[in-house]
Amino acid sequence: MVQSFVPTTTGQLTVIVIPGIFLPLTILTVGMRFRSRILTKQKLWIDDWLVLLALILVIALYVVMIVCVVWGGLGLPVFQLKPKNIEIFAKAGAVASGIFWGAAATCTQVSILVFYVRVFGIERWHRYTCYGLMALCIGWFISLVGAVGASCMPLKKLWMPKLAGTCIDNRKMCSGTGLSHVVLDFLILLMALPPIWNLKTTLVRKIRATSLLTIGLIATIFSLLRVSCLFGLVKIRYGDITGSVWLSFTFELLEVVLGIICVCIPTLIPALKQVQNSRLGSYARRILTTNASSNDTKGSIERSGGSADPKPQWYKLTDHNKSQTALKHGNSIERERSNPSFEEAGIHVRSELQVVSNRI
């Protein structure tokens, strides 16, 4: 029976918890994208299906990471593991996770490029450049699968080091696949700038559209940080691979989920408007308005040096022979009207008046 591990270390909890927070947000974002298509009665385009496929691959990648933590010993020193745990880690962490990550990242990249062609593909140079980048992204994924499959000859040597055979240099594989992926990410982000700044709209709107690329830039930074052969942040120790590679796994998943969110944002306006006009949206606006009003009132009282709970003042009012008693409290007057016929029945009519001052 394979030994299992309860996540307790920083590495184990980071791999499970942080992606587990972002993944539901990604699922919600993709769901709202498809909801927007339904609301606007638009057909589903290729980029929509690619985003959905990327989401499925990300979920599969997260499941693989859980397997690596619970049964593969990811986040634990390698000397604490048994041979069966190392075998599971090698199969799930080195082979399956690499393929799922590469497929999800490629689907996200191609989806963005298809979106560019569909929306901004008026100029020929831009359209053909996007086609060329699509081919490069697909070619990169094919080379990644080939590199993973040929990482050791035979592949079993990956989890059976004493087996006769050879393995490629992990650092060369890191620089070849990792760095080229980062370059493609930056090129894809840059391809959005010319059509945005050529739009016939205000400067403010152009800046807003450009700011949406910030999420994509963050995703690219994560993909850059996971390249352990270039930066010391990840600090992978190949003598203790299970105990040192957990941060790279975390960056892998965060890169893809943020990329999916980035490509979905421009399509979410119809769904967001529906949420805003729904009962939930109205309730949220009331809460925010009430809190803002309460803070303004409190601030006004503090600036005026007054008390938040002024002493009530009583007034005696007369209205058509019916006695009224009014309680002034702050800026409102609570008025209780008494009527002999009501009092016999034990009924008291009370209303609240708002005192409004025209003084500024």
Coordinates of C-alpha atoms in Angstrom, one line a residue:
M1 CA 0.0 0.0 0.0
V2 CA 1.3 3.5 -0.9
Q3 CA 2.2 5.7 2.0
S4 CA 0.1 8.9 2.1
F5 CA 0.9 12.3 3.7
V6 CA -1.3 14.8 5.4
P7 CA -0.4 18.4 4.2
T8 CA 1.3 20.1 7.1
T9 CA 4.5 21.8 5.7
T10 CA 4.6 25.2 4.1
G11 CA 5.3 23.7 0.7
Q12 CA 2.4 21.2 0.9
L13 CA -0.1 23.8 2.0
T14 CA 1.0 26.4 -0.5
V15 CA 0.5 24.0 -3.4
I16 CA -3.0 23.1 -2.3
V17 CA -4.4 26.3 -0.7
I18 CA -3.3 29.1 -2.9
P19 CA -4.4 27.6 -6.3
G20 CA -7.5 26.3 -4.5
I21 CA -8.4 30.0 -3.9
F22 CA -7.9 31.1 -7.4
L23 CA -9.4 28.1 -9.2
P24 CA -13.1 28.8 -8.1
L25 CA -12.7 32.4 -9.3
T26 CA -11.5 31.1 -12.7
I27 CA -14.4 28.8 -13.0
L28 CA -16.8 31.6 -12.2
T29 CA -15.1 33.9 -14.7
V30 CA -15.4 31.3 -17.5
G31 CA -19.0 30.6 -16.5
M32 CA -19.8 34.4 -16.8
R33 CA -18.1 34.5 -20.2
F34 CA -20.5 31.8 -21.5
R35 CA -23.4 33.5 -19.8
S36 CA -22.6 36.8 -21.6
R37 CA -22.7 34.9 -24.9
I38 CA -26.2 33.6 -24.0
L39 CA -27.4 37.1 -23.0
T40 CA -26.2 38.7 -26.2
K41 CA -27.4 35.8 -28.3
Q42 CA -24.0 35.4 -29.9
K43 CA -22.7 32.1 -31.1
L44 CA -19.7 30.5 -29.4
W45 CA -16.4 31.2 -31.1
I46 CA -13.3 29.2 -31.2
D47 CA -11.7 31.3 -28.5
D48 CA -14.6 30.4 -26.1
W49 CA -14.1 26.7 -26.6
L50 CA -10.3 27.1 -26.2
V51 CA -10.9 28.9 -22.8
L52 CA -13.2 26.1 -21.7
L53 CA -10.6 23.5 -22.7
A54 CA -7.9 25.4 -20.8
L55 CA -10.1 25.5 -17.7
I56 CA -10.6 21.7 -17.8
L57 CA -6.9 21.2 -18.2
V58 CA -6.2 23.5 -15.2
I59 CA -8.6 21.5 -13.1
A60 CA -6.8 18.3 -14.1
L61 CA -3.5 20.0 -13.3
Y62 CA -4.7 20.9 -9.8
V63 CA -5.8 17.3 -9.3
V64 CA -2.3 16.1 -10.3
M65 CA -0.8 18.5 -7.8
I66 CA -3.0 17.1 -5.0
V67 CA -1.8 13.6 -6.0
C68 CA 1.8 14.8 -5.9
V69 CA 1.3 16.3 -2.4
V70 CA -0.7 13.4 -0.8
W71 CA 0.9 10.4 -2.4
G72 CA 4.0 11.7 -4.2
G73 CA 5.5 13.5 -1.2
L74 CA 5.7 17.0 -2.9
G75 CA 6.8 19.5 -0.3
L76 CA 8.7 16.9 1.8
P77 CA 12.4 16.0 1.8
V78 CA 13.1 13.2 -0.6
F79 CA 14.8 11.1 2.1
Q80 CA 11.4 10.7 3.9
L81 CA 9.8 9.1 0.9
K82 CA 9.6 5.5 -0.1
P83 CA 10.4 4.3 -3.7
K84 CA 6.7 4.0 -4.5
N85 CA 6.1 7.7 -3.5
I86 CA 9.0 8.8 -5.7
E87 CA 7.6 6.8 -8.6
I88 CA 4.2 8.5 -8.2
F89 CA 5.8 11.9 -8.0
A90 CA 7.9 11.3 -11.1
K91 CA 4.9 10.1 -13.1
A92 CA 2.4 12.8 -11.9
G93 CA 4.8 15.7 -11.2
A94 CA 7.4 15.4 -13.9
V95 CA 5.3 13.9 -16.7
A96 CA 1.5 14.5 -16.3
S97 CA 1.8 18.0 -14.7
G98 CA 4.2 19.2 -17.4
I99 CA 1.8 18.1 -20.2
F100 CA -1.3 19.5 -18.5
W101 CA 0.4 22.8 -17.8
G102 CA 1.8 23.1 -21.3
A103 CA -1.6 22.2 -22.9
A104 CA -3.5 24.7 -20.7
A105 CA -1.0 27.5 -21.3
T106 CA -1.1 26.9 -25.1
C107 CA -4.9 26.8 -25.2
T108 CA -4.9 30.2 -23.3
Q109 CA -2.4 31.7 -25.6
V110 CA -4.1 30.6 -28.8
S111 CA -7.5 31.7 -27.4
I112 CA -6.0 35.2 -26.9
L113 CA -4.6 35.3 -30.4
V114 CA -7.9 34.1 -31.9
F115 CA -9.7 36.9 -30.0
Y116 CA -7.2 39.4 -31.5
V117 CA -7.9 38.2 -35.0
R118 CA -11.7 38.2 -34.5
V119 CA -11.9 41.7 -33.0
F120 CA -8.8 43.6 -34.3
G121 CA -8.0 41.6 -37.4
I122 CA -8.7 44.5 -39.8
E123 CA -5.0 45.2 -40.6
R124 CA -3.4 42.4 -42.6
W125 CA 0.0 42.6 -40.8
H126 CA -1.6 42.2 -37.4
R127 CA -3.8 39.3 -38.5
Y128 CA -0.9 37.4 -40.1
T129 CA 1.4 38.1 -37.2
C130 CA -1.2 36.5 -34.9
Y131 CA -1.4 33.5 -37.1
G132 CA 2.4 33.2 -36.9
L133 CA 2.3 33.4 -33.1
M134 CA -0.4 30.7 -33.0
A135 CA 1.9 28.4 -35.0
L136 CA 4.8 29.1 -32.7
C137 CA 2.6 28.4 -29.6
I138 CA 1.5 25.1 -31.0
G139 CA 5.0 24.2 -32.0
W140 CA 6.3 25.1 -28.5
F141 CA 3.7 22.6 -27.0
I142 CA 4.8 19.8 -29.3
S143 CA 8.4 20.4 -28.4
L144 CA 7.5 20.4 -24.7
V145 CA 5.7 17.0 -25.0
G146 CA 8.8 15.7 -26.9
A147 CA 11.1 17.0 -24.2
V148 CA 9.1 15.4 -21.4
G149 CA 8.8 12.1 -23.2
A150 CA 12.5 12.0 -24.0
S151 CA 13.7 13.4 -20.6
C152 CA 15.1 9.9 -19.9
M153 CA 15.8 7.0 -22.1
P154 CA 14.1 4.8 -21.1
L155 CA 11.4 6.9 -19.4
K156 CA 11.3 4.6 -16.4
K157 CA 14.8 5.8 -15.4
L158 CA 13.0 9.1 -14.4
W159 CA 11.7 7.3 -11.3
M160 CA 14.2 4.4 -11.2
P161 CA 17.6 6.2 -11.2
K162 CA 19.6 3.0 -10.9
L163 CA 18.1 1.7 -14.2
A164 CA 20.6 1.7 -17.2
G165 CA 20.1 4.6 -19.5
T166 CA 20.6 8.3 -19.9
C167 CA 18.6 11.5 -19.0
I168 CA 18.8 15.0 -20.5
D169 CA 20.2 17.9 -18.6
N170 CA 17.2 19.5 -16.7
R171 CA 18.8 22.9 -16.8
K172 CA 19.0 22.9 -20.6
M173 CA 15.4 21.7 -20.8
C174 CA 14.4 24.5 -18.4
S175 CA 16.1 27.2 -20.4
G176 CA 14.8 25.8 -23.7
T177 CA 11.1 25.4 -22.9
G178 CA 10.7 27.9 -20.1
L179 CA 12.4 30.9 -21.6
S180 CA 10.8 30.5 -25.0
H181 CA 7.4 30.3 -23.3
V182 CA 8.0 33.6 -21.5
V183 CA 9.0 35.2 -24.8
L184 CA 5.8 34.1 -26.5
D185 CA 3.8 35.5 -23.5
F186 CA 5.4 38.9 -23.9
L187 CA 4.9 39.0 -27.7
I188 CA 1.2 38.1 -27.2
L189 CA 0.7 40.9 -24.8
L190 CA 2.5 43.4 -27.1
M191 CA 0.2 42.4 -30.0
A192 CA -2.7 44.0 -28.1
L193 CA -1.2 47.5 -27.9
P194 CA -1.3 48.7 -31.6
P195 CA -5.1 48.0 -32.1
I196 CA -6.0 49.4 -28.7
W197 CA -4.1 52.7 -29.3
N198 CA -5.4 53.0 -32.9
L199 CA -9.0 52.9 -31.7
K200 CA -11.0 56.1 -32.3
T201 CA -11.9 56.8 -28.6
T202 CA -10.8 58.9 -25.7
L203 CA -7.4 58.6 -24.1
V204 CA -9.0 57.5 -20.8
R205 CA -10.7 54.6 -22.5
K206 CA -7.4 53.6 -24.2
I207 CA -5.6 53.6 -20.9
R208 CA -8.4 51.5 -19.3
A209 CA -8.2 49.0 -22.1
T210 CA -4.4 48.8 -21.7
S211 CA -4.7 48.4 -17.9
L212 CA -6.6 45.1 -18.5
L213 CA -3.3 43.7 -19.8
T214 CA -2.0 44.1 -16.2
I215 CA -3.4 40.7 -15.2
G216 CA -1.8 39.1 -18.3
L217 CA 1.5 40.8 -17.3
I218 CA 1.2 39.3 -13.8
A219 CA 0.6 35.9 -15.4
T220 CA 3.7 36.4 -17.5
I221 CA 5.7 37.3 -14.4
F222 CA 4.7 34.1 -12.8
S223 CA 5.8 32.1 -15.8
L224 CA 9.1 34.0 -15.7
L225 CA 9.6 33.3 -12.0
R226 CA 9.0 29.6 -12.4
V227 CA 12.0 29.3 -14.7
S228 CA 14.4 28.1 -12.0
C229 CA 17.4 28.1 -14.3
L230 CA 17.2 31.9 -14.7
F231 CA 16.1 33.1 -11.2
G232 CA 17.0 31.9 -7.7
L233 CA 13.5 32.5 -6.3
V234 CA 12.4 28.9 -6.9
K235 CA 15.8 27.3 -6.0
I236 CA 15.2 23.8 -7.2
R237 CA 17.7 21.4 -5.6
Y238 CA 17.9 18.3 -7.9
G239 CA 19.2 16.2 -5.0
D240 CA 16.0 17.0 -3.1
I241 CA 13.5 17.6 -5.9
T242 CA 10.3 16.9 -3.9
G243 CA 11.3 19.2 -1.1
S244 CA 12.2 22.2 -3.4
V245 CA 10.0 22.2 -6.5
W246 CA 6.7 23.1 -4.8
L247 CA 7.0 26.8 -5.5
S248 CA 7.5 26.1 -9.2
F249 CA 4.3 24.0 -9.2
T250 CA 2.4 26.9 -7.6
F251 CA 3.6 29.4 -10.1
E252 CA 2.6 27.1 -12.9
L253 CA -1.0 26.9 -11.9
L254 CA -1.2 30.6 -11.0
E255 CA 0.1 31.6 -14.4
V256 CA -2.6 29.7 -16.3
V257 CA -5.5 30.7 -14.1
L258 CA -4.6 34.4 -14.3
G259 CA -4.2 34.0 -18.1
I260 CA -7.7 32.5 -18.3
I261 CA -9.1 35.4 -16.2
C262 CA -7.3 37.9 -18.3
V263 CA -8.7 36.6 -21.6
C264 CA -12.3 36.4 -20.2
I265 CA -12.5 40.0 -18.8
P266 CA -13.4 41.8 -22.1
T267 CA -16.4 39.5 -22.6
L268 CA -17.9 39.8 -19.1
I269 CA -19.8 43.1 -19.4
P270 CA -23.3 41.6 -20.2
A271 CA -23.1 39.1 -17.4
L272 CA -21.9 41.8 -14.9
K273 CA -24.8 44.1 -15.9
Q274 CA -27.2 41.3 -15.2
V275 CA -25.7 40.7 -11.8
Q276 CA -25.8 44.4 -11.1
N277 CA -29.5 44.6 -11.9
S278 CA -30.4 41.4 -10.0
R279 CA -31.7 41.2 -6.5
L280 CA -28.2 40.3 -5.3
G281 CA -26.7 43.4 -6.9
S282 CA -29.4 45.6 -5.5
Y283 CA -28.8 44.2 -2.0
A284 CA -25.0 44.7 -2.4
R285 CA -25.6 48.4 -3.5
R286 CA -27.9 49.0 -0.5
I287 CA -25.2 47.7 1.9
L288 CA -22.5 49.8 0.3
T289 CA -24.7 52.9 0.3
T290 CA -25.7 52.4 3.9
N291 CA -22.1 51.9 5.0
A292 CA -20.9 54.9 3.1
S293 CA -23.8 57.1 4.5
S294 CA -23.0 55.8 8.0
N295 CA -19.3 56.7 7.6
D296 CA -20.1 60.2 6.3
T297 CA -22.5 60.9 9.2
K298 CA -19.9 59.7 11.7
G299 CA -17.2 61.8 10.1
S300 CA -19.5 64.9 10.1
I301 CA -20.2 64.4 13.8
E302 CA -16.5 64.0 14.6
R303 CA -15.6 67.1 12.6
S304 CA -18.3 69.2 14.3
G305 CA -17.2 68.0 17.7
G306 CA -20.7 66.8 18.4
S307 CA -21.8 63.6 20.0
A308 CA -22.9 60.5 18.0
D309 CA -25.9 60.2 20.3
P310 CA -27.3 63.6 21.0
K311 CA -29.7 64.1 23.9
P312 CA -33.3 63.7 22.7
Q313 CA -35.5 66.8 22.7
W314 CA -39.3 66.7 23.3
Y315 CA -41.8 68.9 21.6
K316 CA -45.5 69.4 22.2
L317 CA -47.4 69.9 18.9
T318 CA -51.1 70.6 18.3
D319 CA -52.9 69.4 15.2
H320 CA -56.7 69.8 14.9
N321 CA -57.3 69.1 18.6
K322 CA -55.2 65.9 18.5
S323 CA -52.2 65.9 20.8
Q324 CA -48.8 64.9 19.3
T325 CA -45.6 64.2 21.0
A326 CA -42.4 64.4 18.9
L327 CA -38.9 63.2 19.9
K328 CA -36.1 64.9 18.1
H329 CA -33.1 62.6 17.7
G330 CA -30.2 63.8 15.6
N331 CA -31.5 64.9 12.2
S332 CA -34.8 63.1 12.5
I333 CA -38.0 63.6 14.5
E334 CA -40.0 60.6 15.7
R335 CA -43.6 61.8 16.2
E336 CA -46.2 59.9 18.2
R337 CA -49.8 61.0 17.6
S338 CA -52.3 60.1 20.2
N339 CA -56.0 59.9 19.6
P340 CA -58.6 59.1 22.3
S341 CA -60.3 56.5 20.1
F342 CA -57.0 54.8 19.4
E343 CA -55.8 54.9 23.0
E344 CA -58.8 53.0 24.1
A345 CA -57.8 50.2 21.8
G346 CA -54.2 50.5 22.8
I347 CA -53.0 51.8 19.4
H348 CA -50.3 54.4 19.1
V349 CA -49.5 55.9 15.6
R350 CA -45.9 56.8 15.3
S351 CA -44.2 58.4 12.3
E352 CA -40.6 59.6 11.6
L353 CA -39.8 62.9 10.0
Q354 CA -36.4 63.7 8.5
V355 CA -35.1 67.2 9.3
V356 CA -33.3 68.7 6.3
S357 CA -31.2 71.8 6.5
N358 CA -30.6 74.0 3.5
R359 CA -27.5 75.4 5.1
I360 CA -24.2 74.4 3.5

